[in-house]
Amino acid sequence: MGTRLSITPPKDYVLSRDVCSYGYFLLWPNFWDPRAGTFSRVMNLPGGPAKVTISQGTDARGERASDRVKPGTSLSCVFDRALATDEKKAVKLQIARMLRLDEDAAHVAAFHKVDPRWKKSGRARLFRSPSFFEDVLKTVTSCNVTWPGTLSMNRRLCEVVGKGGGFPEARAIARTSPALLRSRCRVGYRDARIVELAKLFVAGKKGGVDAAWFEDPATSDEAIHKALIDLPGIGPYAAANIMQLLGRYSRLPLDTESVRHGRAVLGFKGSSAQVMKRVHAHFAPFGENAFRSYWFEMWVHYEKKAGPAHLWDRDTTGRVFTAANMNKK
DNA sequence: GGTAGACCTGGACGC
DNA sequence: GCGTCCAGGTCTACC
């Protein structure tokens, strides 16, 4: 008999909108079921892996009560095994991080005050991972590779190194050889950098990556950016992306997608470097929320081409949602 | 400080 | 089925 937990989210929380808000919801071990409107994945817990299925607005039998869920309706989390008391506590923290439940309605309202375009839809939260380590690795596996390659690397990392189909923990990757990551997970030249990153996370405060320091709101943006840039495999794009995953939205992770958006949607002309500069200047007035304004503009563009993200299937639409493919249509 | 080229993989395309 | 080309951000060497 598995454990069932109920979590009360912020009063404006909508699972389908707030999960299907950033591309990582399509990356293994994450799975959004567009038909059932449920999110599931394997979580790494003290007692071993456990698969969770999260739904909102389901009845007592776990069946979907309605397609239109009232915002703020409690989240039902059903696990495939019984959880110990300490595991329940741990998994609630992981789910809160992943779903951004720390960003309450007041936080969302503050963003909408700066950029009212998203007030009606309620967009504000961006899906992320249950752990900082997974966010960093997902970012590294999204650099210098097309989206299907990122999908493939994350799937293989879960299948080859992860426990029970979950995302591998830093300890497991630190013990893995770069050669195995390259041959079986197809991570290419990222192999040694990924192992080095994992070793730094395992070292923690002792000369490595202190995740708590990065997650601490008291740490300055400048200090975090500098520390990220010093990590193997992390450049300007990856650092800015990891910062938004940490809830720091002032910097823009500008890449080739940004250039396409600048040209196709904003009508900017010139070289890639010139377009990037103009994109940066365009979103600068949004200050601390620049990334969210930028991202939701791109996301709406994707949805105009491929339909609402909560209807995307991981293995079909989910493979082609980037602008590079959208613009071919 | 700025720039060129190498690093890998997978998909598209031509034959 | 095979070979070639291309996209993608980081890192290093060089000017």
PDB file of N, CA and C in Angstrom, chain A residues 221-302:
ATOM      1  N   ASP A 221      23.358  38.170  -5.914  1.00  0.00           N
ATOM      2  CA  ASP A 221      23.354  37.703  -7.304  1.00  0.00           C
ATOM      3  C   ASP A 221      24.779  37.671  -7.865  1.00  0.00           C
ATOM      4  N   GLU A 222      25.535  38.720  -7.565  1.00  0.00           N
ATOM      5  CA  GLU A 222      26.914  38.833  -8.070  1.00  0.00           C
ATOM      6  C   GLU A 222      27.759  37.649  -7.619  1.00  0.00           C
ATOM      7  N   ALA A 223      27.659  37.339  -6.327  1.00  0.00           N
ATOM      8  CA  ALA A 223      28.468  36.245  -5.763  1.00  0.00           C
ATOM      9  C   ALA A 223      28.080  34.912  -6.395  1.00  0.00           C
ATOM     10  N   ILE A 224      26.780  34.701  -6.574  1.00  0.00           N
ATOM     11  CA  ILE A 224      26.316  33.435  -7.171  1.00  0.00           C
ATOM     12  C   ILE A 224      26.776  33.325  -8.618  1.00  0.00           C
ATOM     13  N   HIS A 225      26.652  34.407  -9.357  1.00  0.00           N
ATOM     14  CA  HIS A 225      27.058  34.385 -10.764  1.00  0.00           C
ATOM     15  C   HIS A 225      28.545  34.067 -10.891  1.00  0.00           C
ATOM     16  N   LYS A 226      29.348  34.693 -10.069  1.00  0.00           N
ATOM     17  CA  LYS A 226      30.798  34.455 -10.115  1.00  0.00           C
ATOM     18  C   LYS A 226      31.117  32.992  -9.777  1.00  0.00           C
ATOM     19  N   ALA A 227      30.447  32.475  -8.756  1.00  0.00           N
ATOM     20  CA  ALA A 227      30.696  31.087  -8.339  1.00  0.00           C
ATOM     21  C   ALA A 227      30.268  30.104  -9.430  1.00  0.00           C
ATOM     22  N   LEU A 228      29.168  30.399 -10.101  1.00  0.00           N
ATOM     23  CA  LEU A 228      28.685  29.501 -11.155  1.00  0.00           C
ATOM     24  C   LEU A 228      29.641  29.481 -12.341  1.00  0.00           C
ATOM     25  N   ILE A 229      30.106  30.668 -12.742  1.00  0.00           N
ATOM     26  CA  ILE A 229      31.016  30.768 -13.885  1.00  0.00           C
ATOM     27  C   ILE A 229      32.306  29.983 -13.628  1.00  0.00           C
ATOM     28  N   ASP A 230      32.686  29.871 -12.372  1.00  0.00           N
ATOM     29  CA  ASP A 230      33.917  29.144 -12.019  1.00  0.00           C
ATOM     30  C   ASP A 230      33.746  27.624 -12.102  1.00  0.00           C
ATOM     31  N   LEU A 231      32.505  27.155 -12.215  1.00  0.00           N
ATOM     32  CA  LEU A 231      32.269  25.705 -12.253  1.00  0.00           C
ATOM     33  C   LEU A 231      32.550  25.147 -13.645  1.00  0.00           C
ATOM     34  N   PRO A 232      33.029  23.884 -13.724  1.00  0.00           N
ATOM     35  CA  PRO A 232      33.305  23.285 -15.042  1.00  0.00           C
ATOM     36  C   PRO A 232      32.039  23.136 -15.874  1.00  0.00           C
ATOM     37  N   GLY A 233      32.130  23.520 -17.133  1.00  0.00           N
ATOM     38  CA  GLY A 233      30.990  23.357 -18.034  1.00  0.00           C
ATOM     39  C   GLY A 233      29.959  24.461 -17.953  1.00  0.00           C
ATOM     40  N   ILE A 234      30.187  25.443 -17.062  1.00  0.00           N
ATOM     41  CA  ILE A 234      29.230  26.534 -16.895  1.00  0.00           C
ATOM     42  C   ILE A 234      29.811  27.826 -17.475  1.00  0.00           C
ATOM     43  N   GLY A 235      29.167  28.355 -18.503  1.00  0.00           N
ATOM     44  CA  GLY A 235      29.567  29.629 -19.102  1.00  0.00           C
ATOM     45  C   GLY A 235      28.486  30.657 -18.846  1.00  0.00           C
ATOM     46  N   PRO A 236      28.511  31.777 -19.573  1.00  0.00           N
ATOM     47  CA  PRO A 236      27.542  32.859 -19.346  1.00  0.00           C
ATOM     48  C   PRO A 236      26.087  32.422 -19.509  1.00  0.00           C
ATOM     49  N   TYR A 237      25.784  31.646 -20.538  1.00  0.00           N
ATOM     50  CA  TYR A 237      24.405  31.196 -20.750  1.00  0.00           C
ATOM     51  C   TYR A 237      23.943  30.301 -19.594  1.00  0.00           C
ATOM     52  N   ALA A 238      24.754  29.270 -19.305  1.00  0.00           N
ATOM     53  CA  ALA A 238      24.376  28.303 -18.265  1.00  0.00           C
ATOM     54  C   ALA A 238      24.237  28.986 -16.904  1.00  0.00           C
ATOM     55  N   ALA A 239      25.150  29.911 -16.601  1.00  0.00           N
ATOM     56  CA  ALA A 239      25.104  30.599 -15.304  1.00  0.00           C
ATOM     57  C   ALA A 239      23.794  31.385 -15.166  1.00  0.00           C
ATOM     58  N   ALA A 240      23.430  32.112 -16.224  1.00  0.00           N
ATOM     59  CA  ALA A 240      22.195  32.903 -16.162  1.00  0.00           C
ATOM     60  C   ALA A 240      20.976  31.995 -16.050  1.00  0.00           C
ATOM     61  N   ASN A 241      21.019  30.844 -16.729  1.00  0.00           N
ATOM     62  CA  ASN A 241      19.882  29.920 -16.661  1.00  0.00           C
ATOM     63  C   ASN A 241      19.750  29.296 -15.270  1.00  0.00           C
ATOM     64  N   ILE A 242      20.888  28.935 -14.696  1.00  0.00           N
ATOM     65  CA  ILE A 242      20.850  28.353 -13.345  1.00  0.00           C
ATOM     66  C   ILE A 242      20.347  29.397 -12.346  1.00  0.00           C
ATOM     67  N   MET A 243      20.702  30.653 -12.596  1.00  0.00           N
ATOM     68  CA  MET A 243      20.228  31.713 -11.690  1.00  0.00           C
ATOM     69  C   MET A 243      18.712  31.836 -11.722  1.00  0.00           C
ATOM     70  N   GLN A 244      18.104  31.736 -12.904  1.00  0.00           N
ATOM     71  CA  GLN A 244      16.636  31.814 -12.943  1.00  0.00           C
ATOM     72  C   GLN A 244      16.029  30.591 -12.260  1.00  0.00           C
ATOM     73  N   LEU A 245      16.737  29.446 -12.353  1.00  0.00           N
ATOM     74  CA  LEU A 245      16.246  28.245 -11.669  1.00  0.00           C
ATOM     75  C   LEU A 245      16.354  28.405 -10.149  1.00  0.00           C
ATOM     76  N   LEU A 246      17.237  29.319  -9.715  1.00  0.00           N
ATOM     77  CA  LEU A 246      17.360  29.614  -8.286  1.00  0.00           C
ATOM     78  C   LEU A 246      16.381  30.723  -7.871  1.00  0.00           C
ATOM     79  N   GLY A 247      15.554  31.170  -8.831  1.00  0.00           N
ATOM     80  CA  GLY A 247      14.575  32.213  -8.501  1.00  0.00           C
ATOM     81  C   GLY A 247      15.124  33.623  -8.604  1.00  0.00           C
ATOM     82  N   ARG A 248      16.256  33.757  -9.302  1.00  0.00           N
ATOM     83  CA  ARG A 248      16.878  35.073  -9.501  1.00  0.00           C
ATOM     84  C   ARG A 248      16.730  35.409 -10.974  1.00  0.00           C
ATOM     85  N   TYR A 249      15.773  36.316 -11.265  1.00  0.00           N
ATOM     86  CA  TYR A 249      15.327  36.506 -12.652  1.00  0.00           C
ATOM     87  C   TYR A 249      15.889  37.732 -13.371  1.00  0.00           C
ATOM     88  N   SER A 250      16.932  38.358 -12.806  1.00  0.00           N
ATOM     89  CA  SER A 250      17.393  39.608 -13.416  1.00  0.00           C
ATOM     90  C   SER A 250      18.264  39.399 -14.659  1.00  0.00           C
ATOM     91  N   ARG A 251      18.922  38.240 -14.760  1.00  0.00           N
ATOM     92  CA  ARG A 251      19.814  38.004 -15.906  1.00  0.00           C
ATOM     93  C   ARG A 251      19.130  37.160 -16.981  1.00  0.00           C
ATOM     94  N   LEU A 252      19.512  37.396 -18.238  1.00  0.00           N
ATOM     95  CA  LEU A 252      18.920  36.634 -19.344  1.00  0.00           C
ATOM     96  C   LEU A 252      19.918  35.622 -19.889  1.00  0.00           C
ATOM     97  N   PRO A 253      19.547  34.338 -19.927  1.00  0.00           N
ATOM     98  CA  PRO A 253      20.400  33.345 -20.579  1.00  0.00           C
ATOM     99  C   PRO A 253      20.185  33.421 -22.085  1.00  0.00           C
ATOM    100  N   LEU A 254      20.965  34.275 -22.730  1.00  0.00           N
ATOM    101  CA  LEU A 254      20.750  34.499 -24.163  1.00  0.00           C
ATOM    102  C   LEU A 254      21.488  33.455 -24.990  1.00  0.00           C
ATOM    103  N   ASP A 255      20.767  32.844 -25.918  1.00  0.00           N
ATOM    104  CA  ASP A 255      21.347  31.819 -26.786  1.00  0.00           C
ATOM    105  C   ASP A 255      20.772  31.980 -28.185  1.00  0.00           C
ATOM    106  N   THR A 256      20.933  30.953 -29.004  1.00  0.00           N
ATOM    107  CA  THR A 256      20.450  31.060 -30.389  1.00  0.00           C
ATOM    108  C   THR A 256      18.927  31.199 -30.438  1.00  0.00           C
ATOM    109  N   GLU A 257      18.236  30.653 -29.452  1.00  0.00           N
ATOM    110  CA  GLU A 257      16.776  30.799 -29.379  1.00  0.00           C
ATOM    111  C   GLU A 257      16.421  32.276 -29.206  1.00  0.00           C
ATOM    112  N   SER A 258      17.201  32.968 -28.388  1.00  0.00           N
ATOM    113  CA  SER A 258      16.952  34.385 -28.121  1.00  0.00           C
ATOM    114  C   SER A 258      17.113  35.197 -29.411  1.00  0.00           C
ATOM    115  N   VAL A 259      18.122  34.830 -30.197  1.00  0.00           N
ATOM    116  CA  VAL A 259      18.370  35.549 -31.450  1.00  0.00           C
ATOM    117  C   VAL A 259      17.198  35.334 -32.405  1.00  0.00           C
ATOM    118  N   ARG A 260      16.713  34.079 -32.452  1.00  0.00           N
ATOM    119  CA  ARG A 260      15.569  33.787 -33.331  1.00  0.00           C
ATOM    120  C   ARG A 260      14.348  34.575 -32.865  1.00  0.00           C
ATOM    121  N   HIS A 261      14.150  34.620 -31.554  1.00  0.00           N
ATOM    122  CA  HIS A 261      13.000  35.349 -30.998  1.00  0.00           C
ATOM    123  C   HIS A 261      13.145  36.839 -31.309  1.00  0.00           C
ATOM    124  N   GLY A 262      14.357  37.359 -31.153  1.00  0.00           N
ATOM    125  CA  GLY A 262      14.609  38.772 -31.427  1.00  0.00           C
ATOM    126  C   GLY A 262      14.285  39.126 -32.873  1.00  0.00           C
ATOM    127  N   ARG A 263      14.653  38.227 -33.765  1.00  0.00           N
ATOM    128  CA  ARG A 263      14.421  38.501 -35.198  1.00  0.00           C
ATOM    129  C   ARG A 263      12.957  38.251 -35.586  1.00  0.00           C
ATOM    130  N   ALA A 264      12.444  37.059 -35.205  1.00  0.00           N
ATOM    131  CA  ALA A 264      11.116  36.636 -35.676  1.00  0.00           C
ATOM    132  C   ALA A 264       9.970  37.371 -34.984  1.00  0.00           C
ATOM    133  N   VAL A 265      10.084  37.612 -33.709  1.00  0.00           N
ATOM    134  CA  VAL A 265       8.964  38.183 -32.948  1.00  0.00           C
ATOM    135  C   VAL A 265       9.147  39.684 -32.686  1.00  0.00           C
ATOM    136  N   LEU A 266      10.363  40.062 -32.309  1.00  0.00           N
ATOM    137  CA  LEU A 266      10.592  41.477 -31.957  1.00  0.00           C
ATOM    138  C   LEU A 266      11.017  42.308 -33.161  1.00  0.00           C
ATOM    139  N   GLY A 267      11.350  41.631 -34.273  1.00  0.00           N
ATOM    140  CA  GLY A 267      11.673  42.354 -35.510  1.00  0.00           C
ATOM    141  C   GLY A 267      13.035  43.004 -35.527  1.00  0.00           C
ATOM    142  N   PHE A 268      13.960  42.526 -34.669  1.00  0.00           N
ATOM    143  CA  PHE A 268      15.298  43.115 -34.641  1.00  0.00           C
ATOM    144  C   PHE A 268      16.108  42.622 -35.831  1.00  0.00           C
ATOM    145  N   LYS A 269      17.006  43.491 -36.298  1.00  0.00           N
ATOM    146  CA  LYS A 269      17.853  43.132 -37.432  1.00  0.00           C
ATOM    147  C   LYS A 269      19.322  43.285 -37.063  1.00  0.00           C
ATOM    148  N   GLY A 270      20.208  42.694 -37.888  1.00  0.00           N
ATOM    149  CA  GLY A 270      21.642  42.805 -37.641  1.00  0.00           C
ATOM    150  C   GLY A 270      22.273  41.460 -37.334  1.00  0.00           C
ATOM    151  N   SER A 271      23.545  41.497 -36.916  1.00  0.00           N
ATOM    152  CA  SER A 271      24.269  40.270 -36.594  1.00  0.00           C
ATOM    153  C   SER A 271      23.684  39.649 -35.321  1.00  0.00           C
ATOM    154  N   SER A 272      24.083  38.401 -35.044  1.00  0.00           N
ATOM    155  CA  SER A 272      23.606  37.720 -33.836  1.00  0.00           C
ATOM    156  C   SER A 272      23.962  38.526 -32.584  1.00  0.00           C
ATOM    157  N   ALA A 273      25.200  39.041 -32.562  1.00  0.00           N
ATOM    158  CA  ALA A 273      25.647  39.805 -31.390  1.00  0.00           C
ATOM    159  C   ALA A 273      24.804  41.075 -31.223  1.00  0.00           C
ATOM    160  N   GLN A 274      24.489  41.715 -32.350  1.00  0.00           N
ATOM    161  CA  GLN A 274      23.686  42.938 -32.276  1.00  0.00           C
ATOM    162  C   GLN A 274      22.263  42.639 -31.804  1.00  0.00           C
ATOM    163  N   VAL A 275      21.687  41.536 -32.329  1.00  0.00           N
ATOM    164  CA  VAL A 275      20.322  41.156 -31.926  1.00  0.00           C
ATOM    165  C   VAL A 275      20.301  40.820 -30.434  1.00  0.00           C
ATOM    166  N   MET A 276      21.322  40.087 -29.960  1.00  0.00           N
ATOM    167  CA  MET A 276      21.384  39.735 -28.527  1.00  0.00           C
ATOM    168  C   MET A 276      21.419  40.998 -27.670  1.00  0.00           C
ATOM    169  N   LYS A 277      22.213  41.974 -28.078  1.00  0.00           N
ATOM    170  CA  LYS A 277      22.301  43.236 -27.323  1.00  0.00           C
ATOM    171  C   LYS A 277      20.942  43.921 -27.259  1.00  0.00           C
ATOM    172  N   ARG A 278      20.216  43.872 -28.391  1.00  0.00           N
ATOM    173  CA  ARG A 278      18.906  44.539 -28.432  1.00  0.00           C
ATOM    174  C   ARG A 278      17.879  43.778 -27.599  1.00  0.00           C
ATOM    175  N   VAL A 279      17.976  42.451 -27.606  1.00  0.00           N
ATOM    176  CA  VAL A 279      17.068  41.646 -26.776  1.00  0.00           C
ATOM    177  C   VAL A 279      17.323  41.978 -25.296  1.00  0.00           C
ATOM    178  N   HIS A 280      18.588  42.054 -24.951  1.00  0.00           N
ATOM    179  CA  HIS A 280      18.969  42.375 -23.572  1.00  0.00           C
ATOM    180  C   HIS A 280      18.390  43.743 -23.180  1.00  0.00           C
ATOM    181  N   ALA A 281      18.569  44.724 -24.054  1.00  0.00           N
ATOM    182  CA  ALA A 281      18.084  46.088 -23.758  1.00  0.00           C
ATOM    183  C   ALA A 281      16.561  46.123 -23.695  1.00  0.00           C
ATOM    184  N   HIS A 282      15.918  45.315 -24.533  1.00  0.00           N
ATOM    185  CA  HIS A 282      14.453  45.278 -24.602  1.00  0.00           C
ATOM    186  C   HIS A 282      13.837  44.833 -23.274  1.00  0.00           C
ATOM    187  N   PHE A 283      14.487  43.871 -22.618  1.00  0.00           N
ATOM    188  CA  PHE A 283      13.914  43.326 -21.376  1.00  0.00           C
ATOM    189  C   PHE A 283      14.496  43.961 -20.110  1.00  0.00           C
ATOM    190  N   ALA A 284      15.514  44.810 -20.290  1.00  0.00           N
ATOM    191  CA  ALA A 284      16.144  45.454 -19.125  1.00  0.00           C
ATOM    192  C   ALA A 284      15.147  46.223 -18.250  1.00  0.00           C
ATOM    193  N   PRO A 285      14.144  46.898 -18.827  1.00  0.00           N
ATOM    194  CA  PRO A 285      13.193  47.648 -17.982  1.00  0.00           C
ATOM    195  C   PRO A 285      12.411  46.768 -17.000  1.00  0.00           C
ATOM    196  N   PHE A 286      12.370  45.460 -17.239  1.00  0.00           N
ATOM    197  CA  PHE A 286      11.645  44.576 -16.314  1.00  0.00           C
ATOM    198  C   PHE A 286      12.492  44.229 -15.083  1.00  0.00           C
ATOM    199  N   GLY A 287      13.745  44.730 -15.072  1.00  0.00           N
ATOM    200  CA  GLY A 287      14.606  44.631 -13.886  1.00  0.00           C
ATOM    201  C   GLY A 287      14.722  43.241 -13.297  1.00  0.00           C
ATOM    202  N   GLU A 288      14.324  43.107 -12.051  1.00  0.00           N
ATOM    203  CA  GLU A 288      14.453  41.841 -11.311  1.00  0.00           C
ATOM    204  C   GLU A 288      13.612  40.724 -11.922  1.00  0.00           C
ATOM    205  N   ASN A 289      12.690  41.082 -12.826  1.00  0.00           N
ATOM    206  CA  ASN A 289      11.812  40.072 -13.441  1.00  0.00           C
ATOM    207  C   ASN A 289      12.085  39.899 -14.931  1.00  0.00           C
ATOM    208  N   ALA A 290      13.230  40.406 -15.398  1.00  0.00           N
ATOM    209  CA  ALA A 290      13.519  40.391 -16.836  1.00  0.00           C
ATOM    210  C   ALA A 290      13.357  38.999 -17.447  1.00  0.00           C
ATOM    211  N   PHE A 291      13.888  37.986 -16.769  1.00  0.00           N
ATOM    212  CA  PHE A 291      13.823  36.649 -17.366  1.00  0.00           C
ATOM    213  C   PHE A 291      12.389  36.165 -17.548  1.00  0.00           C
ATOM    214  N   ARG A 292      11.548  36.400 -16.550  1.00  0.00           N
ATOM    215  CA  ARG A 292      10.170  35.888 -16.655  1.00  0.00           C
ATOM    216  C   ARG A 292       9.428  36.558 -17.809  1.00  0.00           C
ATOM    217  N   SER A 293       9.639  37.864 -17.973  1.00  0.00           N
ATOM    218  CA  SER A 293       8.989  38.567 -19.078  1.00  0.00           C
ATOM    219  C   SER A 293       9.474  38.014 -20.415  1.00  0.00           C
ATOM    220  N   TYR A 294      10.779  37.812 -20.482  1.00  0.00           N
ATOM    221  CA  TYR A 294      11.399  37.270 -21.695  1.00  0.00           C
ATOM    222  C   TYR A 294      10.895  35.850 -21.969  1.00  0.00           C
ATOM    223  N   TRP A 295      10.906  35.026 -20.923  1.00  0.00           N
ATOM    224  CA  TRP A 295      10.581  33.616 -21.124  1.00  0.00           C
ATOM    225  C   TRP A 295       9.124  33.406 -21.529  1.00  0.00           C
ATOM    226  N   PHE A 296       8.208  34.076 -20.836  1.00  0.00           N
ATOM    227  CA  PHE A 296       6.794  33.849 -21.159  1.00  0.00           C
ATOM    228  C   PHE A 296       6.459  34.365 -22.561  1.00  0.00           C
ATOM    229  N   GLU A 297       7.190  35.379 -23.010  1.00  0.00           N
ATOM    230  CA  GLU A 297       7.002  35.856 -24.383  1.00  0.00           C
ATOM    231  C   GLU A 297       7.397  34.751 -25.363  1.00  0.00           C
ATOM    232  N   MET A 298       8.518  34.092 -25.087  1.00  0.00           N
ATOM    233  CA  MET A 298       8.970  32.976 -25.941  1.00  0.00           C
ATOM    234  C   MET A 298       7.998  31.807 -25.835  1.00  0.00           C
ATOM    235  N   TRP A 299       7.567  31.529 -24.602  1.00  0.00           N
ATOM    236  CA  TRP A 299       6.705  30.366 -24.347  1.00  0.00           C
ATOM    237  C   TRP A 299       5.376  30.510 -25.088  1.00  0.00           C
ATOM    238  N   VAL A 300       4.816  31.717 -25.074  1.00  0.00           N
ATOM    239  CA  VAL A 300       3.563  31.981 -25.783  1.00  0.00           C
ATOM    240  C   VAL A 300       3.764  31.756 -27.286  1.00  0.00           C
ATOM    241  N   HIS A 301       4.944  32.144 -27.761  1.00  0.00           N
ATOM    242  CA  HIS A 301       5.265  31.931 -29.179  1.00  0.00           C
ATOM    243  C   HIS A 301       5.274  30.429 -29.504  1.00  0.00           C
ATOM    244  N   TYR A 302       5.878  29.635 -28.622  1.00  0.00           N
ATOM    245  CA  TYR A 302       5.898  28.183 -28.815  1.00  0.00           C
ATOM    246  C   TYR A 302       4.465  27.635 -28.817  1.00  0.00           C
TER     247      TYR A 302
END
